Coordinates of C-alpha atoms in Angstrom, one line a residue:
Chain A
X1 CA 35.9 -48.0 -110.8
X2 CA 38.0 -51.3 -110.9
X3 CA 39.5 -51.4 -107.7
X4 CA 41.9 -53.6 -105.5
X5 CA 42.6 -54.3 -101.9
X6 CA 45.3 -56.0 -100.2
X7 CA 45.1 -56.1 -96.5
X8 CA 41.6 -57.1 -95.1
X9 CA 42.1 -56.8 -91.2
X10 CA 40.4 -54.8 -88.9
X11 CA 41.1 -51.9 -90.8
X12 CA 41.3 -53.1 -94.1
X13 CA 37.9 -55.1 -94.5
X14 CA 35.9 -52.3 -93.4
X15 CA 37.3 -49.3 -95.7
X16 CA 36.8 -52.2 -98.4
X17 CA 33.7 -52.7 -97.7
X18 CA 33.0 -48.7 -98.4
X19 CA 34.5 -49.1 -101.6
X20 CA 32.0 -51.9 -102.4
X21 CA 29.2 -49.9 -100.7
X22 CA 30.0 -47.1 -103.2
X23 CA 29.6 -48.9 -106.1
X24 CA 32.9 -50.0 -107.4
X25 CA 34.2 -53.6 -108.7
X26 CA 36.8 -54.4 -106.0
X27 CA 39.2 -57.2 -106.2
X28 CA 40.5 -58.8 -102.6
X29 CA 43.2 -60.4 -101.6
X30 CA 44.6 -60.8 -97.9
X31 CA 47.4 -63.1 -96.2
X32 CA 44.1 -65.5 -94.8
X33 CA 42.2 -64.7 -97.9
X34 CA 39.2 -62.6 -98.7
X35 CA 36.5 -62.5 -96.3
X36 CA 33.0 -64.2 -97.0
X37 CA 31.4 -61.0 -96.0
X38 CA 32.9 -59.0 -98.6
X39 CA 32.6 -61.6 -101.4
X40 CA 28.8 -61.8 -100.5
X41 CA 28.7 -57.6 -101.1
X42 CA 30.0 -58.0 -104.2
X43 CA 33.7 -58.2 -103.7
X44 CA 35.8 -60.6 -106.2
X45 CA 38.4 -62.7 -104.4
X46 CA 41.9 -63.2 -105.8
X47 CA 44.4 -65.5 -105.0
X48 CA 47.4 -63.2 -104.9
X49 CA 48.4 -59.1 -105.2
X50 CA 49.4 -60.3 -109.0
X51 CA 45.8 -60.7 -110.0
X52 CA 44.4 -57.9 -107.8
X53 CA 46.9 -55.8 -109.6
X54 CA 45.8 -57.1 -113.2
X55 CA 42.3 -56.7 -112.8
X56 CA 42.4 -53.1 -111.1
X57 CA 42.9 -49.8 -112.2
X58 CA 43.5 -48.4 -108.7
X59 CA 45.4 -51.0 -105.9
X60 CA 44.8 -50.2 -102.4
X61 CA 47.2 -51.6 -99.4
X62 CA 46.4 -51.6 -95.8
X63 CA 49.1 -53.7 -93.7
X64 CA 50.5 -54.1 -90.6
X65 CA 54.2 -52.2 -91.5
X66 CA 57.0 -51.4 -93.8
X67 CA 58.3 -55.5 -94.7
X68 CA 54.6 -56.2 -95.3
X69 CA 54.4 -53.3 -97.7
X70 CA 57.4 -54.1 -99.6
X71 CA 56.4 -58.2 -99.7
X72 CA 52.8 -57.1 -101.0
X73 CA 54.1 -54.9 -103.6
X74 CA 57.5 -56.5 -104.6
X75 CA 57.1 -60.0 -103.6
X76 CA 56.7 -62.9 -105.2
X77 CA 53.2 -62.7 -107.0
X78 CA 53.3 -59.2 -105.7
X79 CA 51.2 -56.2 -107.2
X80 CA 54.4 -55.2 -109.1
X81 CA 54.0 -58.5 -111.4
X82 CA 50.5 -57.4 -111.9
X83 CA 50.9 -53.8 -112.8
X84 CA 50.8 -52.3 -116.4
X85 CA 51.1 -48.7 -117.0
X86 CA 49.2 -46.0 -115.8
X87 CA 47.5 -47.9 -112.9
X88 CA 47.9 -46.2 -109.1
X89 CA 48.6 -47.6 -106.3
X90 CA 47.6 -46.5 -103.2
X91 CA 49.5 -47.8 -99.7
X92 CA 47.3 -46.7 -96.6
X93 CA 49.3 -48.4 -94.1
X94 CA 51.2 -46.7 -91.3
X95 CA 55.0 -47.3 -92.6
X96 CA 58.2 -45.7 -92.9
X97 CA 58.1 -42.6 -94.5
X98 CA 62.1 -43.2 -95.9
X99 CA 61.6 -46.9 -97.0
X100 CA 57.6 -45.2 -98.8
X101 CA 59.8 -42.8 -101.2
X102 CA 61.7 -45.6 -102.4
X103 CA 59.0 -47.6 -103.0
X104 CA 57.2 -44.7 -104.8
X105 CA 60.1 -44.7 -107.5
X106 CA 60.0 -48.4 -108.0
X107 CA 56.3 -48.2 -108.8
X108 CA 57.0 -45.3 -110.6
X109 CA 59.7 -47.0 -112.7
X110 CA 57.0 -49.2 -113.8
X111 CA 54.8 -46.1 -115.6
X112 CA 52.6 -46.3 -112.8
X113 CA 51.8 -43.7 -110.0
X114 CA 52.1 -44.0 -106.2
X115 CA 50.1 -42.6 -103.2
X116 CA 50.9 -43.1 -99.6
X117 CA 47.8 -42.2 -97.2
X118 CA 47.6 -43.4 -94.0
X119 CA 44.6 -42.8 -91.9
X120 CA 44.2 -42.0 -88.1
X121 CA 40.6 -42.8 -86.6
X122 CA 40.9 -46.2 -86.3
X123 CA 38.6 -49.1 -86.3
X124 CA 35.5 -46.6 -85.7
X125 CA 36.5 -44.4 -88.0
X126 CA 37.3 -47.1 -90.6
X127 CA 33.6 -48.6 -90.4
X128 CA 31.6 -45.1 -90.2
X129 CA 33.8 -43.9 -93.1
X130 CA 35.3 -40.8 -91.0
X131 CA 39.0 -41.8 -91.2
X132 CA 41.2 -38.9 -90.9
X133 CA 43.4 -39.5 -94.4
X134 CA 47.5 -37.9 -94.6
X135 CA 48.2 -38.3 -98.2
X136 CA 51.7 -38.0 -100.2
X137 CA 52.1 -37.9 -103.9
X138 CA 51.4 -35.8 -107.1
X139 CA 48.5 -33.5 -106.7
X140 CA 46.7 -35.1 -110.1
X141 CA 47.1 -38.2 -108.7
X142 CA 45.5 -37.3 -105.3
X143 CA 42.7 -35.6 -107.2
X144 CA 41.8 -38.9 -109.4
X145 CA 41.8 -40.7 -106.1
X146 CA 40.2 -37.9 -103.7
X147 CA 36.7 -39.1 -104.6
X148 CA 37.4 -42.9 -103.2
X149 CA 39.1 -41.5 -100.0
X150 CA 35.8 -39.9 -99.8
X151 CA 34.1 -43.1 -99.6
X152 CA 36.2 -44.1 -96.6
X153 CA 37.0 -40.7 -94.9
X154 CA 36.4 -37.2 -94.1
X155 CA 39.2 -35.4 -93.2
X156 CA 41.5 -35.8 -96.3
X157 CA 44.5 -33.5 -96.8
X158 CA 47.7 -33.7 -99.5
X159 CA 50.1 -32.9 -97.4
X160 CA 52.9 -32.9 -99.9
X161 CA 55.1 -35.4 -102.2
X162 CA 55.2 -39.0 -101.5
X163 CA 56.8 -39.7 -98.2
X164 CA 54.6 -36.6 -96.8
X165 CA 51.6 -38.7 -96.1
X166 CA 53.4 -41.0 -94.1
X167 CA 55.9 -38.4 -92.2
X168 CA 52.4 -36.5 -91.2
X169 CA 51.1 -39.7 -89.6
X170 CA 54.5 -39.8 -87.6
X171 CA 54.2 -36.5 -86.6
X172 CA 50.9 -37.1 -85.3
X173 CA 51.6 -40.2 -83.1
X174 CA 54.7 -38.6 -81.6
X175 CA 52.4 -35.5 -80.6
X176 CA 49.6 -37.7 -79.1
X177 CA 52.0 -40.4 -77.6
X178 CA 54.0 -37.0 -75.7
X179 CA 50.7 -35.3 -75.0
X180 CA 50.0 -38.4 -73.4
X181 CA 53.0 -38.4 -71.4
X182 CA 53.1 -34.5 -70.5
X183 CA 49.4 -35.0 -68.7
X184 CA 50.2 -38.2 -66.9
X185 CA 53.6 -36.2 -65.9
X186 CA 51.2 -33.3 -64.6
X187 CA 48.1 -35.2 -63.3
X188 CA 50.6 -37.6 -61.2
X189 CA 52.2 -34.7 -60.1
X190 CA 48.8 -32.9 -58.6
X191 CA 47.5 -36.6 -57.2
X192 CA 51.1 -37.0 -55.3
X193 CA 50.9 -33.2 -54.1
X194 CA 47.0 -34.3 -52.9
X195 CA 45.4 -32.1 -54.9
X196 CA 42.4 -33.8 -56.9
X197 CA 43.6 -34.8 -60.6
X198 CA 40.0 -34.2 -62.1
X199 CA 39.6 -30.9 -60.7
X200 CA 43.2 -30.2 -61.9
X201 CA 42.2 -31.3 -65.2
X202 CA 39.1 -29.3 -65.3
X203 CA 41.4 -25.6 -63.9
X204 CA 43.6 -26.8 -67.2
X205 CA 41.0 -27.0 -70.0
X206 CA 40.5 -23.9 -71.9
X207 CA 43.9 -22.4 -71.2
X208 CA 47.6 -23.0 -73.0
X209 CA 47.6 -26.6 -71.5
X210 CA 44.4 -27.8 -73.4
X211 CA 44.1 -30.3 -75.9
X212 CA 42.2 -33.3 -77.2
X213 CA 44.7 -35.5 -75.0
X214 CA 44.0 -33.6 -71.9
X215 CA 40.2 -33.8 -72.3
X216 CA 39.9 -37.4 -73.6
X217 CA 42.8 -39.8 -72.1
X218 CA 43.2 -37.2 -69.4
X219 CA 39.8 -38.4 -68.2
X220 CA 41.1 -42.1 -69.1
X221 CA 43.7 -41.9 -66.8
X222 CA 41.2 -40.1 -63.8
X223 CA 38.5 -43.0 -64.5
X224 CA 41.5 -45.8 -64.9
X225 CA 39.3 -46.7 -68.4
X226 CA 42.5 -48.4 -70.3
X227 CA 40.2 -50.6 -72.9
X228 CA 41.2 -49.6 -76.0
X229 CA 41.2 -47.2 -77.6
X230 CA 44.0 -47.3 -79.4
X231 CA 46.7 -50.3 -78.0
X232 CA 50.0 -49.5 -76.6
X233 CA 51.3 -52.5 -79.0
X234 CA 50.6 -50.1 -82.0
X235 CA 51.7 -46.8 -80.6
X236 CA 55.0 -48.4 -79.9
X237 CA 55.7 -49.8 -83.6
X238 CA 54.5 -45.7 -84.7
X239 CA 57.1 -44.7 -82.0
X240 CA 59.7 -47.1 -83.5
X241 CA 59.3 -45.8 -87.0
X242 CA 59.8 -42.4 -85.8
X243 CA 62.8 -43.3 -83.8
X244 CA 64.2 -45.4 -86.6
X245 CA 63.7 -42.8 -89.5
X246 CA 65.2 -39.9 -87.3
X247 CA 68.3 -42.0 -86.6
X248 CA 68.6 -42.5 -90.5
X249 CA 68.2 -38.7 -90.8
X250 CA 70.2 -37.5 -87.9
X251 CA 67.3 -35.9 -85.9
X252 CA 66.9 -36.4 -81.9
X253 CA 64.1 -37.1 -80.4
X254 CA 64.6 -37.0 -76.6
X255 CA 61.1 -36.9 -75.4
X256 CA 59.9 -39.8 -78.2
X257 CA 62.6 -42.0 -77.3
X258 CA 61.4 -41.9 -73.1
X259 CA 58.0 -42.6 -74.3
X260 CA 59.0 -45.3 -76.2
X261 CA 60.9 -47.0 -73.3
X262 CA 57.7 -46.1 -70.9
X263 CA 55.3 -48.1 -73.3
X264 CA 58.0 -50.6 -73.2
X265 CA 57.9 -50.8 -69.3
X266 CA 54.1 -51.2 -69.8
X267 CA 54.8 -54.1 -71.9
X268 CA 56.5 -55.8 -69.5
X269 CA 53.6 -55.6 -67.2
X270 CA 51.4 -56.9 -69.7
X271 CA 50.2 -53.8 -71.2
X272 CA 50.6 -54.5 -75.0
X273 CA 46.9 -54.5 -75.3
X274 CA 45.7 -51.4 -72.7
X275 CA 44.8 -48.5 -74.4
X276 CA 48.2 -45.6 -75.0
X277 CA 46.8 -43.3 -71.8
X278 CA 48.0 -46.3 -69.9
X279 CA 51.4 -45.2 -70.0
X280 CA 50.5 -43.2 -66.8
X281 CA 50.7 -46.6 -65.1
X282 CA 54.9 -46.8 -65.8
X283 CA 55.2 -43.4 -64.4
X284 CA 53.1 -44.3 -61.2
X285 CA 55.1 -47.4 -61.0
X286 CA 58.2 -45.1 -60.5
X287 CA 56.3 -42.4 -58.0
X288 CA 55.1 -45.4 -55.8
X289 CA 51.8 -43.7 -56.3
X290 CA 48.6 -43.9 -58.3
X291 CA 46.3 -41.4 -59.7
X292 CA 43.3 -41.3 -57.9
X293 CA 44.5 -43.5 -54.7
Chain B
X1 CA 36.9 -3.1 -48.8
X2 CA 40.5 -2.0 -47.3
X3 CA 43.1 -4.1 -49.7
X4 CA 46.5 -4.5 -49.7
X5 CA 48.8 -5.2 -52.9
X6 CA 52.4 -6.2 -52.1
X7 CA 54.8 -6.6 -55.3
X8 CA 53.9 -4.1 -58.2
X9 CA 55.9 -5.2 -61.2
X10 CA 54.8 -6.1 -64.2
X11 CA 51.7 -8.6 -63.4
X12 CA 51.3 -7.1 -60.2
X13 CA 50.7 -3.2 -61.1
X14 CA 47.9 -3.9 -63.4
X15 CA 46.4 -6.5 -60.9
X16 CA 46.2 -3.5 -57.8
X17 CA 45.2 -1.0 -60.5
X18 CA 42.0 -3.2 -61.4
X19 CA 41.2 -3.4 -58.0
X20 CA 41.6 0.5 -57.6
X21 CA 39.4 0.8 -60.3
X22 CA 37.0 -1.3 -58.7
X23 CA 36.4 1.0 -55.9
X24 CA 38.7 -0.3 -53.4
X25 CA 40.9 1.2 -51.0
X26 CA 44.4 -0.3 -51.9
X27 CA 47.2 0.3 -49.5
X28 CA 50.7 -0.5 -52.0
X29 CA 53.8 -1.9 -51.4
X30 CA 56.8 -2.8 -53.7
X31 CA 60.3 -3.4 -53.1
X32 CA 60.8 0.3 -55.3
X33 CA 58.1 2.0 -53.8
X34 CA 54.8 2.1 -54.9
X35 CA 54.4 3.3 -58.5
X36 CA 53.0 7.1 -58.9
X37 CA 50.6 5.6 -61.7
X38 CA 48.8 4.0 -59.1
X39 CA 49.0 6.5 -56.4
X40 CA 47.7 8.9 -58.6
X41 CA 44.5 6.8 -59.0
X42 CA 44.2 6.7 -55.4
X43 CA 46.0 3.8 -53.8
X44 CA 48.0 4.4 -50.6
X45 CA 51.7 4.2 -50.6
X46 CA 52.9 2.2 -47.7
X47 CA 56.5 1.6 -46.4
X48 CA 56.4 -1.9 -45.5
X49 CA 54.5 -5.2 -46.0
X50 CA 53.6 -4.6 -42.1
X51 CA 51.7 -1.2 -42.6
X52 CA 49.8 -2.8 -45.5
X53 CA 48.5 -5.4 -43.5
X54 CA 47.9 -3.4 -40.3
X55 CA 45.6 -1.0 -42.6
X56 CA 44.3 -4.3 -44.8
X57 CA 41.7 -6.7 -44.5
X58 CA 42.9 -8.8 -47.3
X59 CA 46.1 -8.6 -48.5
X60 CA 47.5 -9.4 -52.0
X61 CA 51.2 -10.8 -52.8
X62 CA 52.1 -11.1 -56.4
X63 CA 56.2 -11.4 -56.4
X64 CA 59.1 -13.3 -58.4
X65 CA 59.3 -16.8 -56.0
X66 CA 59.2 -18.9 -53.0
X67 CA 62.1 -16.8 -51.3
X68 CA 60.4 -13.4 -52.0
X69 CA 56.6 -14.4 -50.9
X70 CA 58.5 -15.7 -47.7
X71 CA 60.4 -13.0 -46.8
X72 CA 57.4 -10.7 -47.9
X73 CA 54.9 -12.5 -44.9
X74 CA 57.6 -13.1 -42.9
X75 CA 60.4 -11.0 -42.9
X76 CA 61.3 -7.7 -40.5
X77 CA 58.6 -5.7 -41.1
X78 CA 56.3 -8.0 -42.8
X79 CA 53.1 -9.0 -43.5
X80 CA 53.1 -11.5 -40.4
X81 CA 54.1 -8.5 -38.1
X82 CA 50.9 -6.3 -39.1
X83 CA 48.2 -9.0 -39.4
X84 CA 45.8 -9.5 -36.9
X85 CA 43.0 -11.9 -36.4
X86 CA 40.1 -12.4 -39.2
X87 CA 42.7 -11.2 -42.0
X88 CA 43.2 -13.2 -45.1
X89 CA 46.3 -13.3 -47.1
X90 CA 46.1 -14.4 -51.2
X91 CA 49.3 -15.0 -52.7
X92 CA 49.1 -14.9 -56.1
X93 CA 52.4 -15.5 -57.4
X94 CA 54.1 -18.8 -59.0
X95 CA 55.9 -20.7 -56.0
X96 CA 56.3 -23.8 -54.6
X97 CA 53.0 -26.0 -53.5
X98 CA 55.1 -27.7 -50.8
X99 CA 56.3 -24.5 -49.4
X100 CA 52.9 -22.8 -49.9
X101 CA 51.5 -25.3 -47.6
X102 CA 53.9 -24.3 -44.9
X103 CA 53.0 -20.4 -45.4
X104 CA 49.3 -21.0 -45.0
X105 CA 49.8 -22.7 -41.4
X106 CA 52.0 -20.4 -40.4
X107 CA 49.3 -17.6 -41.6
X108 CA 46.4 -19.8 -39.8
X109 CA 48.2 -19.9 -36.6
X110 CA 47.9 -16.3 -36.5
X111 CA 44.1 -16.4 -36.7
X112 CA 44.2 -15.7 -40.2
X113 CA 43.2 -17.1 -43.6
X114 CA 45.2 -17.7 -46.6
X115 CA 44.6 -18.7 -50.2
X116 CA 46.9 -19.6 -52.8
X117 CA 45.5 -18.3 -56.2
X118 CA 48.7 -18.2 -59.1
X119 CA 47.2 -16.9 -62.5
X120 CA 47.8 -17.7 -66.2
X121 CA 47.5 -15.6 -68.8
X122 CA 50.5 -12.9 -68.6
X123 CA 50.9 -9.5 -69.0
X124 CA 47.6 -8.6 -71.3
X125 CA 45.4 -11.1 -68.9
X126 CA 46.4 -9.2 -66.0
X127 CA 46.0 -5.7 -68.1
X128 CA 42.7 -6.7 -69.5
X129 CA 41.3 -8.6 -65.8
X130 CA 41.1 -11.6 -68.2
X131 CA 43.7 -14.1 -66.0
X132 CA 42.7 -17.5 -65.4
X133 CA 43.4 -18.0 -61.6
X134 CA 43.9 -21.6 -60.0
X135 CA 42.6 -21.2 -56.0
X136 CA 44.2 -23.6 -53.3
X137 CA 42.3 -22.8 -49.8
X138 CA 38.7 -22.9 -47.8
X139 CA 35.8 -22.6 -49.6
X140 CA 34.3 -20.1 -47.3
X141 CA 37.4 -17.8 -47.9
X142 CA 37.5 -18.6 -51.9
X143 CA 33.6 -17.1 -51.5
X144 CA 34.6 -14.0 -49.5
X145 CA 37.5 -13.1 -51.8
X146 CA 35.7 -14.2 -55.2
X147 CA 34.4 -10.8 -56.4
X148 CA 37.8 -9.3 -56.4
X149 CA 39.4 -12.1 -57.9
X150 CA 36.3 -11.2 -60.6
X151 CA 38.2 -7.9 -61.1
X152 CA 41.2 -9.7 -62.0
X153 CA 40.0 -12.8 -63.8
X154 CA 37.9 -14.4 -65.9
X155 CA 38.7 -18.4 -65.4
X156 CA 38.2 -18.7 -61.7
X157 CA 38.6 -22.4 -60.3
X158 CA 38.6 -23.7 -56.4
X159 CA 40.9 -26.5 -56.9
X160 CA 41.1 -27.9 -53.6
X161 CA 43.0 -27.2 -50.4
X162 CA 46.0 -24.7 -49.2
X163 CA 48.5 -25.6 -52.2
X164 CA 46.4 -27.1 -54.6
X165 CA 46.3 -23.6 -56.8
X166 CA 50.2 -23.6 -56.5
X167 CA 49.9 -27.3 -57.8
X168 CA 47.8 -27.0 -60.6
X169 CA 49.9 -24.1 -61.8
X170 CA 52.8 -26.2 -61.9
X171 CA 50.8 -28.7 -63.9
X172 CA 49.6 -26.5 -66.6
X173 CA 53.3 -25.6 -66.9
X174 CA 54.3 -29.0 -67.0
X175 CA 52.2 -29.6 -69.9
X176 CA 52.5 -26.5 -71.6
X177 CA 56.4 -26.9 -71.9
X178 CA 56.0 -30.7 -72.8
X179 CA 53.5 -29.9 -75.4
X180 CA 55.8 -27.4 -77.1
X181 CA 58.4 -30.2 -76.8
X182 CA 55.9 -32.4 -78.5
X183 CA 55.4 -30.1 -81.5
X184 CA 58.8 -29.3 -81.6
X185 CA 59.9 -32.6 -82.2
X186 CA 57.1 -33.5 -84.4
X187 CA 57.4 -30.9 -86.8
X188 CA 61.2 -30.7 -86.8
X189 CA 60.9 -34.5 -88.0
X190 CA 58.7 -33.4 -90.7
X191 CA 60.8 -30.5 -91.9
X192 CA 63.7 -33.1 -92.1
X193 CA 62.2 -35.6 -93.9
X194 CA 61.6 -32.8 -96.4
X195 CA 57.6 -32.4 -95.7
X196 CA 56.3 -29.0 -95.6
X197 CA 55.7 -28.7 -91.6
X198 CA 52.8 -26.0 -92.2
X199 CA 50.7 -28.4 -94.1
X200 CA 51.6 -31.2 -91.5
X201 CA 50.5 -28.8 -88.8
X202 CA 47.5 -28.1 -90.8
X203 CA 46.8 -31.9 -91.3
X204 CA 47.0 -32.8 -87.5
X205 CA 44.8 -29.6 -86.5
X206 CA 41.4 -31.1 -85.5
X207 CA 42.5 -34.8 -84.7
X208 CA 44.0 -36.4 -81.5
X209 CA 47.5 -34.6 -82.0
X210 CA 45.2 -30.8 -81.7
X211 CA 45.9 -28.6 -78.8
X212 CA 46.3 -25.0 -78.2
X213 CA 50.1 -25.3 -78.5
X214 CA 50.0 -27.3 -81.7
X215 CA 47.7 -23.9 -83.1
X216 CA 49.8 -20.9 -81.3
X217 CA 53.4 -22.4 -80.6
X218 CA 53.3 -24.8 -83.7
X219 CA 52.7 -21.4 -85.9
X220 CA 55.1 -19.3 -83.9
X221 CA 58.1 -22.3 -84.6
X222 CA 57.0 -22.3 -88.5
X223 CA 57.2 -18.4 -88.6
X224 CA 60.0 -17.9 -86.6
X225 CA 58.4 -15.2 -84.1
X226 CA 59.9 -15.9 -81.1
X227 CA 59.5 -12.6 -79.3
X228 CA 57.7 -13.1 -75.9
X229 CA 55.0 -14.4 -75.3
X230 CA 56.2 -16.1 -72.4
X231 CA 59.8 -16.2 -71.4
X232 CA 62.2 -19.2 -71.5
X233 CA 63.3 -17.8 -68.1
X234 CA 60.6 -17.4 -66.8
X235 CA 59.4 -21.1 -67.8
X236 CA 62.7 -22.1 -66.7
X237 CA 61.8 -21.2 -62.9
X238 CA 58.3 -23.1 -63.1
X239 CA 59.6 -25.9 -64.0
X240 CA 62.1 -25.7 -61.5
X241 CA 59.6 -25.7 -59.1
X242 CA 58.3 -28.7 -60.8
X243 CA 61.2 -30.7 -60.6
X244 CA 62.5 -29.8 -57.1
X245 CA 58.8 -30.5 -55.9
X246 CA 58.9 -33.7 -57.6
X247 CA 62.0 -34.6 -56.3
X248 CA 60.5 -33.8 -52.4
X249 CA 57.6 -36.0 -53.0
X250 CA 59.4 -38.7 -54.9
X251 CA 57.8 -38.2 -58.2
X252 CA 59.6 -39.0 -61.7
X253 CA 59.2 -36.7 -64.3
X254 CA 61.4 -37.6 -67.0
X255 CA 60.0 -35.5 -70.2
X256 CA 60.0 -32.5 -67.8
X257 CA 63.8 -32.8 -66.7
X258 CA 64.5 -32.9 -70.7
X259 CA 62.6 -30.1 -71.5
X260 CA 64.5 -27.9 -68.8
X261 CA 67.7 -29.3 -70.2
X262 CA 66.6 -27.8 -73.8
X263 CA 65.7 -24.5 -71.8
X264 CA 69.0 -24.6 -70.3
X265 CA 70.5 -25.2 -74.0
X266 CA 68.7 -22.0 -75.2
X267 CA 69.7 -19.7 -72.6
X268 CA 73.3 -20.6 -73.0
X269 CA 72.9 -19.6 -76.6
X270 CA 71.6 -16.1 -75.3
X271 CA 67.5 -17.5 -75.2
X272 CA 66.7 -16.8 -71.5
X273 CA 64.4 -13.9 -73.3
X274 CA 63.0 -15.9 -76.2
X275 CA 59.7 -17.2 -76.3
X276 CA 59.1 -20.5 -74.8
X277 CA 58.4 -21.9 -78.6
X278 CA 61.7 -21.5 -79.3
X279 CA 62.7 -24.4 -77.7
X280 CA 62.4 -26.1 -80.8
X281 CA 66.2 -24.3 -81.3
X282 CA 68.0 -26.6 -78.9
X283 CA 66.6 -29.5 -80.9
X284 CA 67.4 -27.7 -84.3
X285 CA 71.1 -27.4 -82.9
X286 CA 71.0 -31.3 -82.4
X287 CA 69.5 -32.0 -85.5
X288 CA 71.5 -29.7 -87.2
X289 CA 68.4 -28.5 -89.6
X290 CA 66.1 -25.4 -89.0
X291 CA 62.5 -25.9 -89.8
X292 CA 61.5 -24.1 -92.5
X293 CA 65.1 -24.3 -94.0

C-alpha cells in the first residue's frame, strides 16, 4: 500500500520504520528531512507534506502538538494541498480533542477521511511495535487502517467518532498524573510519620489502592530513579491539553490543575527532563522531608 | 486462648464471631451491650472494658474513631484499669497514627504490649474472614497474635513499629480517594467531550492508567450504582485523619484536601451515605454535566 509519514522524530521514525518493514511503500517528510536510515530501508524522501499526500493513499502524522498538526495539514505545501478524494489522513500525534474535530471536518470537506489515533507506550513501544493506539473516527475507515495500526501497536481500540481517540488519550494522561500525585501524597505522609514507604507500598498492593502507578512509579519514588520514563515536560503538555479543553467545555478539573502546578514547580527546579514520578519532589519541598530520608 | 473484644458494631461483631468460631473464649463489651447472637455462640458478656481486660490475655478493639479508642482504653472502667503485666492490646479501629503512638506507650508503661492493626475489606471481609490487616508493633507480639489475625483476615502485613499500621491505612485511604477523583475527572472530561466514558474506560484498562479504582469505581460511575460499598461519611473520617495528622507533621496534601472538599459537597447534597465513587457527582455539579447523559 502507498503510505505517507510526516514527523520523523523519536516516535515517528520507528513507527515509519515498522510500516516499511511491513512491506509498504512509505513517503517521508519531516522538518529536518527524511532520516537517512529510513531511506536506506526503502523509504522515499519527499520535499513537503503536499508531495507526500500526492503520492500516498493513507498519510500518517506524528508531530509534537496541535499547531504542528494544523501547519502540517493546512499550511503552505501542506498535506491538504496534495490530497485527492478517497485518501485517508491518520493523526497519531497527541493533540487537542476539540481542534481535532475541526481538522477532521476540514479534511472531510475535501472528500477524504480522517482518524485521530494517539498512542501510549513511548519510544520503547514505538520501536517494538507494541504501542497502545486509541482511535477516533468512522468504523469503516478504522477497519481499513487497522492492519497498518497492527504493524505499530498491540492494544488498538476504536473509542468513538473523530476526537474520541484524543479524548481517551487526555483522559489517560489525567489519570496517570493524578495517580502519581496520589501515591506521592500517600508515601510522603507515611515517610514523615516514620513508616517505611516500601513496606507501606507492599501492604497496599493487591487492595483497592492498587494501580499500575503504585507498582511502577511508587517504586521509582522509593528508589529515587527519576530518569525517564516519561518526561515531566511532556506530561505538562498533555495536562495543558486537558486544562485548556476543559476550560473551553466548562469542566472543572481541580486535581489536574494542582498536578500541573506541581509539575511547574519541578520545572523551576530544573526538572523538565525528570521522569513524571519525580512530581513527588515538589511535595517533598513543601514538606521539607524526602521519602527514604 | 482467653480473648476480649470491645466494640461490636457492623465490623466488630463478625470479627468477634470468627474468633469464637476459632475455638477461643471471648469476653465481650460494647456500648450497647454484647449482642445476644454472640453470647449464644459462647461469647461471655462483660459489663465494662475493665472486666474484659481482667479476664482476657489479648484484648481487641474495633470502635469508630480516635476518641472512642482513648475512652475505651483509658476512660473510667476502661481496659487499662483491668490490665496486668504481659497482656496484649490490639486496636483494629482506624484512628490517628500519631495518637496511636501515645496510646501504645501508655499501654507499654503498664507492662503490656500493643499492636495497631486497622483493616480494609469492609463488612463483607469481616464476615468472610478475608480482611486485609495492616499491623504496627513489635515483631514478637505480631507473631503471637498472628494466628488470631488469620481467623479474621487474609492479607496480613507487619508494616513497622506502633503507628505504622494506622499510617498504612491512612495512606491506603488517601490513594483510594485520589484515584476515585482521578477517574472522575477523566471520565467526566471524556463525557463532556462527547466520547462514551465506558469505551474510554475500556481503552485505558491494562495501560498505565489502570487501577482497581478504574475497574470497580469507574464502572460504578458509569452505571450510576452508588449504593455502598464504602460510605462517603466514613471516607471523610479517614481523610480527616490524613489531613489532621499531616497538619501536625507539616506535610502538604493538596489533592487530599480537594477530595475532602468534594466529599463535603456530596454530603451537603444528602450524600453521606452514598458510595465514595459518587464523589463524581460533586464534579458533575460544577461541570453542569453528568457522565452518561
